[in-house]
Short mmCIF file of C-alpha atoms and ligand atoms in Angstrom, two decimals:
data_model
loop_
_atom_site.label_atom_id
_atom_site.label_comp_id
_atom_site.label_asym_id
_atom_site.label_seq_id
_atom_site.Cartn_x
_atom_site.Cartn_y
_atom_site.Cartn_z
CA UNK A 1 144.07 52.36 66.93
CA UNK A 2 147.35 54.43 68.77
CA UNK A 3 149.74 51.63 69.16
CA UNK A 4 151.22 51.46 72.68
CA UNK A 5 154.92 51.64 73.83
CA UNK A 6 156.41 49.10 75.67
CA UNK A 7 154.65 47.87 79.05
CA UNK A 8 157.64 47.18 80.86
CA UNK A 9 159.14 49.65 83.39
CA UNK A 10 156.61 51.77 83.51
CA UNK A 11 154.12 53.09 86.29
CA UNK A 12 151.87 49.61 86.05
CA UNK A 13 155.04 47.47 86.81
CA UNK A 14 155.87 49.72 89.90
CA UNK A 15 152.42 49.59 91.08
CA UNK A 16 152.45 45.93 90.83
CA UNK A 17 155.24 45.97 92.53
CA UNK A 18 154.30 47.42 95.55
CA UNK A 19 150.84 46.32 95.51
CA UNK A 20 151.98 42.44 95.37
CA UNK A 21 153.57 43.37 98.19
CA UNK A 22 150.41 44.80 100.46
CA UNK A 23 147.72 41.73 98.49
CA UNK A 24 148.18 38.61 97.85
CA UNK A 25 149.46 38.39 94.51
CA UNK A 26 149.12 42.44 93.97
CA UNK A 27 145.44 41.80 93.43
CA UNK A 28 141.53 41.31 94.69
CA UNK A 29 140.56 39.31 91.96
CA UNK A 30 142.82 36.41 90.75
CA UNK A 31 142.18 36.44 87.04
CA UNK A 32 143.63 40.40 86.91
CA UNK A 33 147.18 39.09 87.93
CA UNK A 34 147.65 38.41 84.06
CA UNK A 35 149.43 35.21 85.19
CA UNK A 36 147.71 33.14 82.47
CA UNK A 37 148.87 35.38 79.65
CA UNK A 38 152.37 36.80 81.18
CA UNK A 39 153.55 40.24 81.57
CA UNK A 40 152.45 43.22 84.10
CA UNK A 41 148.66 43.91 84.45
CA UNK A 42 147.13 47.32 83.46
CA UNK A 43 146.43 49.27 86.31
CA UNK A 44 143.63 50.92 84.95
CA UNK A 45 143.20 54.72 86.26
CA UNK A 46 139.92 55.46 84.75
CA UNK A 47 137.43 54.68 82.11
CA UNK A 48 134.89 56.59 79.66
CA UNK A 49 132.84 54.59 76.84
CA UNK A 50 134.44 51.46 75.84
CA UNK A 51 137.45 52.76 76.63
CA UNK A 52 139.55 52.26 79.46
CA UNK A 53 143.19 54.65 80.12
CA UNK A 54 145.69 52.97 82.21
CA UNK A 55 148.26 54.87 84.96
CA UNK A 56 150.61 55.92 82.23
CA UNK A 57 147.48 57.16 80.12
CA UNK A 58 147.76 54.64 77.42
CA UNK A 59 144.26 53.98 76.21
CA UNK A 60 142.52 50.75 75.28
CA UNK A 61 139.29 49.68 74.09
CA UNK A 62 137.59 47.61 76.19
CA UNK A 63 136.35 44.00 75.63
CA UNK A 64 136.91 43.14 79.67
CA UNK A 65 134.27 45.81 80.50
CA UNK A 66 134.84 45.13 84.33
CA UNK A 67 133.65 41.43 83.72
CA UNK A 68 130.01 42.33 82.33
CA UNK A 69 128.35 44.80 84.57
CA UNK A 70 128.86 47.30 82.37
CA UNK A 71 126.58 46.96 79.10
CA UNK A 72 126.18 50.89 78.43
CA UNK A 73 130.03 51.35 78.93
CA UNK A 74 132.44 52.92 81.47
CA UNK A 75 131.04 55.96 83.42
CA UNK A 76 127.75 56.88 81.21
CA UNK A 77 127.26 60.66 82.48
CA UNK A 78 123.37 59.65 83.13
CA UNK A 79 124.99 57.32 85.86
CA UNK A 80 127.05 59.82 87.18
CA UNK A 81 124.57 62.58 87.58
CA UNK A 82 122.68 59.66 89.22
CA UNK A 83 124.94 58.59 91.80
CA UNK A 84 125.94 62.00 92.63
CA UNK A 85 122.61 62.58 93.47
CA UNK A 86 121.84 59.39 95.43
CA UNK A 87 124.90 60.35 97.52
CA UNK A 88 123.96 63.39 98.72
CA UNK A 89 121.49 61.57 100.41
CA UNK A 90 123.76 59.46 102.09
CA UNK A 91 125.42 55.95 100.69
CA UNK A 92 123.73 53.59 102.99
CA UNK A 93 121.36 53.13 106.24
CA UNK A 94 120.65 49.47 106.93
CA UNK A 95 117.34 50.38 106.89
CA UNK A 96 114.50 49.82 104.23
CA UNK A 97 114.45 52.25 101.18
CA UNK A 98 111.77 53.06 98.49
CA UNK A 99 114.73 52.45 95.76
CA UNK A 100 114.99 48.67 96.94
CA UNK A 101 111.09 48.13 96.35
CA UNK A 102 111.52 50.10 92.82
CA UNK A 103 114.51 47.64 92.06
CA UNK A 104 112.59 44.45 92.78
CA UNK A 105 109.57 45.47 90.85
CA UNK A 106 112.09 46.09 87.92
CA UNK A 107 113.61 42.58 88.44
CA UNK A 108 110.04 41.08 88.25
CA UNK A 109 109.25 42.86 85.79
CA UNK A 110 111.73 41.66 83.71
CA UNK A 111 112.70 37.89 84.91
CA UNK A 112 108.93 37.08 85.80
CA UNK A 113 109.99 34.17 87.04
CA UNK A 114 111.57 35.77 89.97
CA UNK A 115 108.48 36.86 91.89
CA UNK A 116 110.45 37.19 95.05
CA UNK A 117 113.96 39.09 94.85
CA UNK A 118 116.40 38.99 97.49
CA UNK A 119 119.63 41.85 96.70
CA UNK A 120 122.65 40.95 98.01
CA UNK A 121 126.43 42.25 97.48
CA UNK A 122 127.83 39.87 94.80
CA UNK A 123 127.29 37.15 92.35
CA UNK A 124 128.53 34.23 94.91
CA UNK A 125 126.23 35.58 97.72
CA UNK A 126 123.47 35.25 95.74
CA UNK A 127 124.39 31.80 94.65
CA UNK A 128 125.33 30.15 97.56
CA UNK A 129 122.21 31.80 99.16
CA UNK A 130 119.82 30.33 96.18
CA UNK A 131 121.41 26.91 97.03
CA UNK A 132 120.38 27.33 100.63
CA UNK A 133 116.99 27.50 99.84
CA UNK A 134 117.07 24.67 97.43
CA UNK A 135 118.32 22.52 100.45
CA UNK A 136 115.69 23.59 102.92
CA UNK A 137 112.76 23.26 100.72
CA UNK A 138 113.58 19.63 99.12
CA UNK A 139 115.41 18.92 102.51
CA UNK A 140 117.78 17.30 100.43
CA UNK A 141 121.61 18.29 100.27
CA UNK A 142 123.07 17.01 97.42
CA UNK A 143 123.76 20.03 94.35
CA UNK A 144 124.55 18.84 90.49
CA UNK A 145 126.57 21.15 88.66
CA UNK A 146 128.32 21.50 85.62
CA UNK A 147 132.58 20.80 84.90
CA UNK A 148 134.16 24.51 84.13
CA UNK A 149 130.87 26.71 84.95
CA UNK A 150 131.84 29.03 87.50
CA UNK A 151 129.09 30.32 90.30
CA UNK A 152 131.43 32.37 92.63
CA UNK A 153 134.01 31.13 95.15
CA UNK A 154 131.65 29.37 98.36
CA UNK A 155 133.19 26.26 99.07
CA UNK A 156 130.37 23.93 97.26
CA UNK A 157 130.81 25.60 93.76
CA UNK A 158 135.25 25.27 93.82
CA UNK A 159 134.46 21.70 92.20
CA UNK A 160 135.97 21.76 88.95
CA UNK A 161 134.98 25.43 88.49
CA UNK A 162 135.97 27.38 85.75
CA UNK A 163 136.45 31.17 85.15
CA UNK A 164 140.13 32.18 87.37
CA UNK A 165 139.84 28.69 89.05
CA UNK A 166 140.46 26.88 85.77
CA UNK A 167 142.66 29.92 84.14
CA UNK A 168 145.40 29.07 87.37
CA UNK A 169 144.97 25.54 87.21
CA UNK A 170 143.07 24.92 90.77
CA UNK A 171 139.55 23.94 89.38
CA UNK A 172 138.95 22.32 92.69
CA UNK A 173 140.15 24.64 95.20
CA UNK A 174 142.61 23.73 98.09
CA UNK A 175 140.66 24.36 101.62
CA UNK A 176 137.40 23.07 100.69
CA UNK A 177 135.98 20.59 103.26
CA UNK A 178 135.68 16.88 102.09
CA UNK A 179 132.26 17.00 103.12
CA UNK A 180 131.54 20.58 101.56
CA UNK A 181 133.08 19.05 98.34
CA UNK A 182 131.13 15.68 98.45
CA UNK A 183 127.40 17.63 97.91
CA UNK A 184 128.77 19.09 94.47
CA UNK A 185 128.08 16.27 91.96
CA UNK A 186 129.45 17.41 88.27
CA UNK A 187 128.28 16.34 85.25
CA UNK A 188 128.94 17.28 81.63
CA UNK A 189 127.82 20.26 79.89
CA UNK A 190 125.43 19.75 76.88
CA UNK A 191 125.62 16.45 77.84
CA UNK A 192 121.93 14.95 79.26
CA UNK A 193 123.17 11.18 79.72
CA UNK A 194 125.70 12.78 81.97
CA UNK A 195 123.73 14.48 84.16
CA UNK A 196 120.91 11.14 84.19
CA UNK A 197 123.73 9.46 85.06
CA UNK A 198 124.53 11.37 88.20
CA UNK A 199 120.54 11.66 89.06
CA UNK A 200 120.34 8.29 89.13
CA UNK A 201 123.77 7.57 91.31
CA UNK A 202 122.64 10.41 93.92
CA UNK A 203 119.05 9.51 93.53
CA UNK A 204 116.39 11.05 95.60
CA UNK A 205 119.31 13.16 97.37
CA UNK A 206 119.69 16.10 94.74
CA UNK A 207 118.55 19.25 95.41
CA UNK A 208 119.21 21.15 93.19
CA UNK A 209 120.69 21.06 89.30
CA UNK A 210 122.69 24.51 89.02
CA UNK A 211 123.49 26.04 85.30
CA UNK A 212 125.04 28.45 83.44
CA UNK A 213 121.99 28.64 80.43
CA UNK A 214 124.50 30.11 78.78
CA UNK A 215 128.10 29.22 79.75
CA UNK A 216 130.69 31.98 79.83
CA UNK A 217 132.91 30.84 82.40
CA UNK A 218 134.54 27.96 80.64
CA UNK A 219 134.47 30.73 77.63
CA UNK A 220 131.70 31.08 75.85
CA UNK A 221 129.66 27.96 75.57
CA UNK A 222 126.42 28.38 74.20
CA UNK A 223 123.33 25.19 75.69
CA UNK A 224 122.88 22.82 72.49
CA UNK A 225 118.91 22.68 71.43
CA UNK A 226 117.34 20.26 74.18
CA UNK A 227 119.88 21.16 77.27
CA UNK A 228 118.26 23.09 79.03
CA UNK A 229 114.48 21.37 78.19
CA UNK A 230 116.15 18.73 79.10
CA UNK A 231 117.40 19.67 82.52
CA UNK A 232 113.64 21.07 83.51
CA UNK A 233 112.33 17.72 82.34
CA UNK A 234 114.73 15.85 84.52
CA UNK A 235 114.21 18.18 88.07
CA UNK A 236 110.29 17.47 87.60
CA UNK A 237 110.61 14.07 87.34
CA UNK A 238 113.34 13.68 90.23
CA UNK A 239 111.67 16.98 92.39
CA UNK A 240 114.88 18.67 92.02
CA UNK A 241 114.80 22.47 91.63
CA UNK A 242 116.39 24.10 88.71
CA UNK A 243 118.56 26.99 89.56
CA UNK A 244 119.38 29.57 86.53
CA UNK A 245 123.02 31.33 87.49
CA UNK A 246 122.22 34.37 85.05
CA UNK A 247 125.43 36.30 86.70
CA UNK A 248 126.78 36.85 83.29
CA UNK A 249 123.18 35.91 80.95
CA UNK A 250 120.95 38.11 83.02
CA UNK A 251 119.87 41.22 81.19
CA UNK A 252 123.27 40.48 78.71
CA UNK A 253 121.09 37.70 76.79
CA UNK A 254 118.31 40.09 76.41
CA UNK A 255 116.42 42.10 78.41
CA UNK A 256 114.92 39.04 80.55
CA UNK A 257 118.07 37.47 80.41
CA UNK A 258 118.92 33.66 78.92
CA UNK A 259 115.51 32.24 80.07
CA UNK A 260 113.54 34.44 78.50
CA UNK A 261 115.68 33.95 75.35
CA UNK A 262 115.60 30.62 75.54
CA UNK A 263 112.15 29.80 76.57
CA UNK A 264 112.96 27.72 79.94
CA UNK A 265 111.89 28.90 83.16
CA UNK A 266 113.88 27.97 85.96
CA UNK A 267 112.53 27.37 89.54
CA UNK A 268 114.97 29.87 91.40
CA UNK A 269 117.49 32.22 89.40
CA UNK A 270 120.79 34.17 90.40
CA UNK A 271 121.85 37.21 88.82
CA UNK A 272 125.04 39.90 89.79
CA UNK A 273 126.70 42.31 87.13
CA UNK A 274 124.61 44.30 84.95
CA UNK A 275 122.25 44.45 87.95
CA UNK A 276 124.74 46.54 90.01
CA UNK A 277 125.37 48.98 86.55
CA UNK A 278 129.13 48.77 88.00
CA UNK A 279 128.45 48.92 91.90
CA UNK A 280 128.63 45.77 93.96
CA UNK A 281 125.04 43.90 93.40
CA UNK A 282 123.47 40.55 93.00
CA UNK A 283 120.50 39.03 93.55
CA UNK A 284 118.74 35.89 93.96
CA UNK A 285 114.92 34.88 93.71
CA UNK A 286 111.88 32.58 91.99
CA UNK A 287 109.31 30.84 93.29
CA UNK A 288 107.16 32.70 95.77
CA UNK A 289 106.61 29.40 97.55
CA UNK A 290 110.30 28.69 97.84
CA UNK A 291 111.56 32.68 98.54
CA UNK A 292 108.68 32.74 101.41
CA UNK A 293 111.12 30.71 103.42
CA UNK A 294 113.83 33.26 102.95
CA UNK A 295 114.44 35.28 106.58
CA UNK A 296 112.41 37.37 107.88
CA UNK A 297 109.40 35.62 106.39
CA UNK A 298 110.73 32.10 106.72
CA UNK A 299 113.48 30.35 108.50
CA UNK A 300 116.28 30.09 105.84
CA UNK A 301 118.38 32.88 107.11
CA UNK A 302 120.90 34.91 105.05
CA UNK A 303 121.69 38.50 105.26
CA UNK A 304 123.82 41.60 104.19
CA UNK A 305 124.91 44.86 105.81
CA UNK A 306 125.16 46.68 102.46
CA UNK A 307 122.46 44.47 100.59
CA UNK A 308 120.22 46.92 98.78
CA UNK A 309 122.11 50.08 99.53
CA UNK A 310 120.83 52.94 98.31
CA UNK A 311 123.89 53.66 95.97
CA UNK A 312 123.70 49.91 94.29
CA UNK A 313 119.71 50.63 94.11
CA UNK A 314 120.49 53.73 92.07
CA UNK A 315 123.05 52.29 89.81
CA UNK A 316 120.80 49.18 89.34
CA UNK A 317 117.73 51.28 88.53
CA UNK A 318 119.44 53.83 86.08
CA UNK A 319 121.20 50.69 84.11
CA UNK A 320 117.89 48.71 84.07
CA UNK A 321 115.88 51.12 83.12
CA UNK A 322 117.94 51.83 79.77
CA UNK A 323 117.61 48.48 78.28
CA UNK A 324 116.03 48.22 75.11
CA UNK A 325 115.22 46.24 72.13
CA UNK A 326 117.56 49.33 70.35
CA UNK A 327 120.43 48.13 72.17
CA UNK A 328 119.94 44.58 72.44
CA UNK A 329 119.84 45.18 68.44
CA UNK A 330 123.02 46.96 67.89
CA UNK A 331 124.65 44.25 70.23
CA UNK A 332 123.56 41.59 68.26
CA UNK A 333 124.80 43.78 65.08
CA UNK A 334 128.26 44.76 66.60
CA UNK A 335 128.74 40.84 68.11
CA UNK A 336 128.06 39.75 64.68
CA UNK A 337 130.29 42.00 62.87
CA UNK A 338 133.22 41.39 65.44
CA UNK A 339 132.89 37.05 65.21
CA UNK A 340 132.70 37.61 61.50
CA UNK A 341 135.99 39.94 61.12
CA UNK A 342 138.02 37.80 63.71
CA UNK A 343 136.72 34.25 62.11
CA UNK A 344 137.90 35.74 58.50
CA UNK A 345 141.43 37.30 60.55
CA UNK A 346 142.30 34.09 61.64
CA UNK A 347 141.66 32.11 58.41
CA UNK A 348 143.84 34.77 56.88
CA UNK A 349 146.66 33.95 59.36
CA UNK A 350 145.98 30.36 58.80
CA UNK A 351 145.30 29.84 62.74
CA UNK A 352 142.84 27.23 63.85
CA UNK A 353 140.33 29.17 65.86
CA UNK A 354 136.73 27.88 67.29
CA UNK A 355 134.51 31.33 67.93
CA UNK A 356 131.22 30.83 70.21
CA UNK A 357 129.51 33.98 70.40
CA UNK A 358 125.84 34.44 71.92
CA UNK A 359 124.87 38.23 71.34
CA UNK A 360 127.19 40.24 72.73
CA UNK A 361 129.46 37.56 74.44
CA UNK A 362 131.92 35.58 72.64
CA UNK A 363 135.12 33.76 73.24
CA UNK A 364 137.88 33.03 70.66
CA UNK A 365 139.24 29.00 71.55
CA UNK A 366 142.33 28.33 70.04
CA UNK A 367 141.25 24.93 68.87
CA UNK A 368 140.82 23.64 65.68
CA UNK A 369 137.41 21.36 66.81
CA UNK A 370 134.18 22.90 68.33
CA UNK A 371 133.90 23.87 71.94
CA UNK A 372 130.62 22.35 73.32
CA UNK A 373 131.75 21.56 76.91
CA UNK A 374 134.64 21.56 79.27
CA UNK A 375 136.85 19.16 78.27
CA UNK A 376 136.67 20.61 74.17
CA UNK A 377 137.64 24.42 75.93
CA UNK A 378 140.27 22.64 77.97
CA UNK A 379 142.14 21.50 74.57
CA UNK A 380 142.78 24.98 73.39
CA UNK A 381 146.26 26.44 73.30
CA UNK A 382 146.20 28.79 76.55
CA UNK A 383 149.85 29.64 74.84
CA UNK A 384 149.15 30.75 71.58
CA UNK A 385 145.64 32.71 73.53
CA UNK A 386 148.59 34.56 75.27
CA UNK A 387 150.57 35.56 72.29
CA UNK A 388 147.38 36.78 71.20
CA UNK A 389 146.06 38.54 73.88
CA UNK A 390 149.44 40.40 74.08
CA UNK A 391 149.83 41.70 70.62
CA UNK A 392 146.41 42.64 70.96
CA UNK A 393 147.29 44.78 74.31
CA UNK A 394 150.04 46.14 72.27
CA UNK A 395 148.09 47.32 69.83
CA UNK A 396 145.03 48.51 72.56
CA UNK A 397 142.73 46.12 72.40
CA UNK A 398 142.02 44.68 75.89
CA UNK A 399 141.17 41.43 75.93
CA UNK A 400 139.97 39.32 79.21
CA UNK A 401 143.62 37.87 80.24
CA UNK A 402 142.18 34.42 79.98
CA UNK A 403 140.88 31.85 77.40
CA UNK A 404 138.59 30.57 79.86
CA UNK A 405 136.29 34.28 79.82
CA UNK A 406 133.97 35.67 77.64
CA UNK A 407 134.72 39.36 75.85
CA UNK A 408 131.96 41.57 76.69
CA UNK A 409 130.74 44.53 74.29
CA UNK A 410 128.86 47.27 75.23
CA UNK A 411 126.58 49.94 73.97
CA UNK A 412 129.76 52.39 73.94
CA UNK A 413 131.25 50.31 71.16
CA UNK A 414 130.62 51.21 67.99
CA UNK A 415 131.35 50.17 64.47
CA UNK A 416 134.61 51.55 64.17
CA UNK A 417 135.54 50.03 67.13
CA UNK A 418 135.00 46.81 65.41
CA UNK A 419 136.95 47.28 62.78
CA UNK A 420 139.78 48.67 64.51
CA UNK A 421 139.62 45.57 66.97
CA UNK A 422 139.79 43.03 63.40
CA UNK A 423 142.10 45.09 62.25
CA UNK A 424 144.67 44.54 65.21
CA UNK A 425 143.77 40.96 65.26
CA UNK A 426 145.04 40.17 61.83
CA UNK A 427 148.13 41.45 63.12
CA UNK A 428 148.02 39.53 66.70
CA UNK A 429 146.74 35.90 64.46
CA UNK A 430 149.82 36.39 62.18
CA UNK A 431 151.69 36.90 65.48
CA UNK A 432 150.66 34.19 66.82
CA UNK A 433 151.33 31.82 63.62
CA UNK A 434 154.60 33.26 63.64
CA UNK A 435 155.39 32.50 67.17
CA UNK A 436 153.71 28.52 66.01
CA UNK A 437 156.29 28.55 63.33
CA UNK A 438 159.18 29.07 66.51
P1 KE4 B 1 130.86 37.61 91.87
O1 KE4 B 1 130.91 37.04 93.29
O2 KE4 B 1 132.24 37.68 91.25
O3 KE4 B 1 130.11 38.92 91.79
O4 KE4 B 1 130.02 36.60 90.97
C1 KE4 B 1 130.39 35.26 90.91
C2 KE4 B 1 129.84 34.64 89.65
C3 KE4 B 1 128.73 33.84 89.73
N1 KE4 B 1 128.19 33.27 88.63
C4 KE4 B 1 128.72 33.49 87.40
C5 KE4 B 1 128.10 32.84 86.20
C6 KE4 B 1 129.87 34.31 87.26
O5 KE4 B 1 130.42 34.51 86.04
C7 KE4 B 1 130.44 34.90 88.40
C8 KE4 B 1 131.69 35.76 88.33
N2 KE4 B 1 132.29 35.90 87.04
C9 KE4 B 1 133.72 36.15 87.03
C10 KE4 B 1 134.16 36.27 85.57
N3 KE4 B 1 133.87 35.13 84.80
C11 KE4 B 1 134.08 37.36 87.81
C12 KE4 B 1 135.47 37.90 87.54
C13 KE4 B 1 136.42 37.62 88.67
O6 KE4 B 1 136.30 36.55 89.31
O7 KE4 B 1 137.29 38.49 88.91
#
């Protein structure tokens, strides 16, 4: 692993510089600022494998892999060949395309579930658009969700959200109506009494119960046996809908995503990320009794000028199409092999760590008790996950610049990657029980 000069001064901080003065704070997403781990942000200039090079050409390996989307890696020359192609047809007609009907069959086919599919451009369109169909077909308006999941930034889901809202400390966001705010009822993840507790306060008014299956947003937080059972059994009995956000679990679980995994089929699911293969892409579906009322065909009305565009279509296709039981195996293997070489790292170090991994997402808490739920992620030392994630940087490894995110591995990473990425974190836990020791 090359180890990296100093960050400071160099073409990143300039660029930061100027672009903090043309965006609010220098970025587009929040959680890239760095400002829960300190120091400049990469400024990534290109990426190839699980590697990513940043403007001064340092090179990292990649655990960020642009938040998920990218399960085969940065820039797979298949994907390029195919988007190159696509293009020359043009990038986008607001029109109907044969590569939006092949996209929807490959949805279905996977996530059977979802037997109508409805693209849009991102993970929170397709969430706050499944929630609008929720409300018109129970009538009711009332949505449970869950303390530090995360399901995009619409106004209802900024209660007590996790992912960047939680890393900066604004879980519920300034700007959010009163009454906007009021339909989001939280309860506790993994925690069943919780959520009868808030069916039976809101009774007859909920229309939805909204989940994570798997949580990644809080960090890793994998459902306890009975959650999610538990959460189908309750929406039949109240008429609720169940609503799977499978931004992050869909097609990164397995191949048909955290419900097929887990054996619980939701009535309406939303997916984003690995669906786009890197291009801006989510989607939302289920029920063909419920997605019938989705515009044209019904009255519930959403739309998208780029929804389904031909260049998202091809990027979708070509990254669905090379999922297999081959590399859901190796991810398993690799995600294994990583939680098993940073577990023994930190013991080594004598840090307290908690690990959740599911496949090939996992979060390091630095906690010394499990991490079932919101308030157990919430107790982990966001300082010492700093000191970490920088002497992990300096040694290039790039880690998500938050405790509350999931690492991601890919297909691109291989074995050696693994034990180049334990290797640099026996150094970065010794760091950090160094910096414990003051
Ligand atoms: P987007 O609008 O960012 O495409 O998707 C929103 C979303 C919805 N649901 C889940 C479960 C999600 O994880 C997300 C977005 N995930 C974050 C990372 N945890 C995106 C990264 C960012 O905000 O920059």
């Amino acid at each position: 692993m090359p180890r990296t000069r100093s960050t400071e001064n160099d073409r990143s901080a300039r660029l930061f510089a100027r672009a903090r003065q043309a965006m609010p704070g220098g970025v587009n997403s929040p959680v890239r600022a760095f400002k829960a781990v300190g120091g400049t942000p990469r400024f990534i200039r290109s990426g190839k494998g699980a590697y990513v090079k940043d403007e001064d050409g340092r090179r990292y390996l990649d655990y960020v892999m642009s938040w998920g989307p990218l399960i085969h890696g940065h820039a797979p020359k298949g994907l390029l060949t195919a988007l190159a192609d696509a293009a020359r047809h043009g990038t986008s007609f607001g029109a109907p395309t044969r590569l939006e009907i092949e996209m929807a069959e490959a949805v279905r086919a996977r996530v059977p579930s979802m037997q109508l599919v409805r693209f849009t451009s991102s993970g929170t369109e397709a969430a706050m658009s499944v929630l609008r169909v929720a409300r018109a077909a129970t009538g009711r308006d009332a949505v449970v969700k869950f303390a530090g999941c995360y399901h995009g930034h619409a106004d209802g889901f900024l209660v007590e959200a996790g992912s960047g809202a939680v890393t900066l400390g604004v879980p519920t966001s300034p700007g959010i109506p009163q009454a906007a705010a009021a339909l989001t009822l939280t309860a506790r993840y993994n925690d069943l009494a919780s959520v009868e507790d808030v069916v039976r306060r809101a009774r007859g008014q909920i229309a939805a119960i909204l989940v994570e299956p798997i949580a990644g947003n809080m960090g890793v937080v994998p459902p306890m046996p009975g959650f999610l059972e538990g959460l189908r059994a309750i929406c039949d009995r109240t008429g609720a809908l169940l609503v799977f956000d499978e931004v992050i679990s869909g097609f990164r679980a397995s191949a048909g995503g955290a419900q097929h995994l887990l054996g619980v089929t939701p009535d309406l699911t939303c997916l984003g990320k690995i669906i786009g293969g890197g291009l801006p892409v989510g989607a939302y579906g289920g029920r063909e009794d419920l997605m019938r009322m989705v515009a044209p065909d019904g009255p519930v009305y959403q739309a998208g000028t780029l929804s389904g565009n031909p260049m998202a279509m091809t990027a979708g296709l070509w990254a669905l199409s090379r999922l297999d039981d081959k590399l859901y195996a190796k991810l398993e293997r690799l995600g294994s092999m990583l939680a098993e070489g940073l577990s023994d790292a930190a013991q080594r170090a004598d840090v307290a760590i908690s690990l959740n991994r599911v496949g090939s997402l996992l979060t390091v808490f630095f906690t010394d008790r499990p991490v079932m739920n919101y308030d157990d992620a919430k107790l982990s030392d966001t300082k010492a996950y700093g000191t970490f994630f920088q002497a992990m940087l300096a040694q290039g490894v790039y880690l998500p610049p938050s405790q509350f995110e999931a690492w991601f591995l890919s297909g691109a990473h291989t074995r050696g990657d693994v034990d180049d990425t334990i290797r640099a974190a026996r150094k970065a836990f010794k760091a950090v029980a160094r910096a414990a020791r003051g």
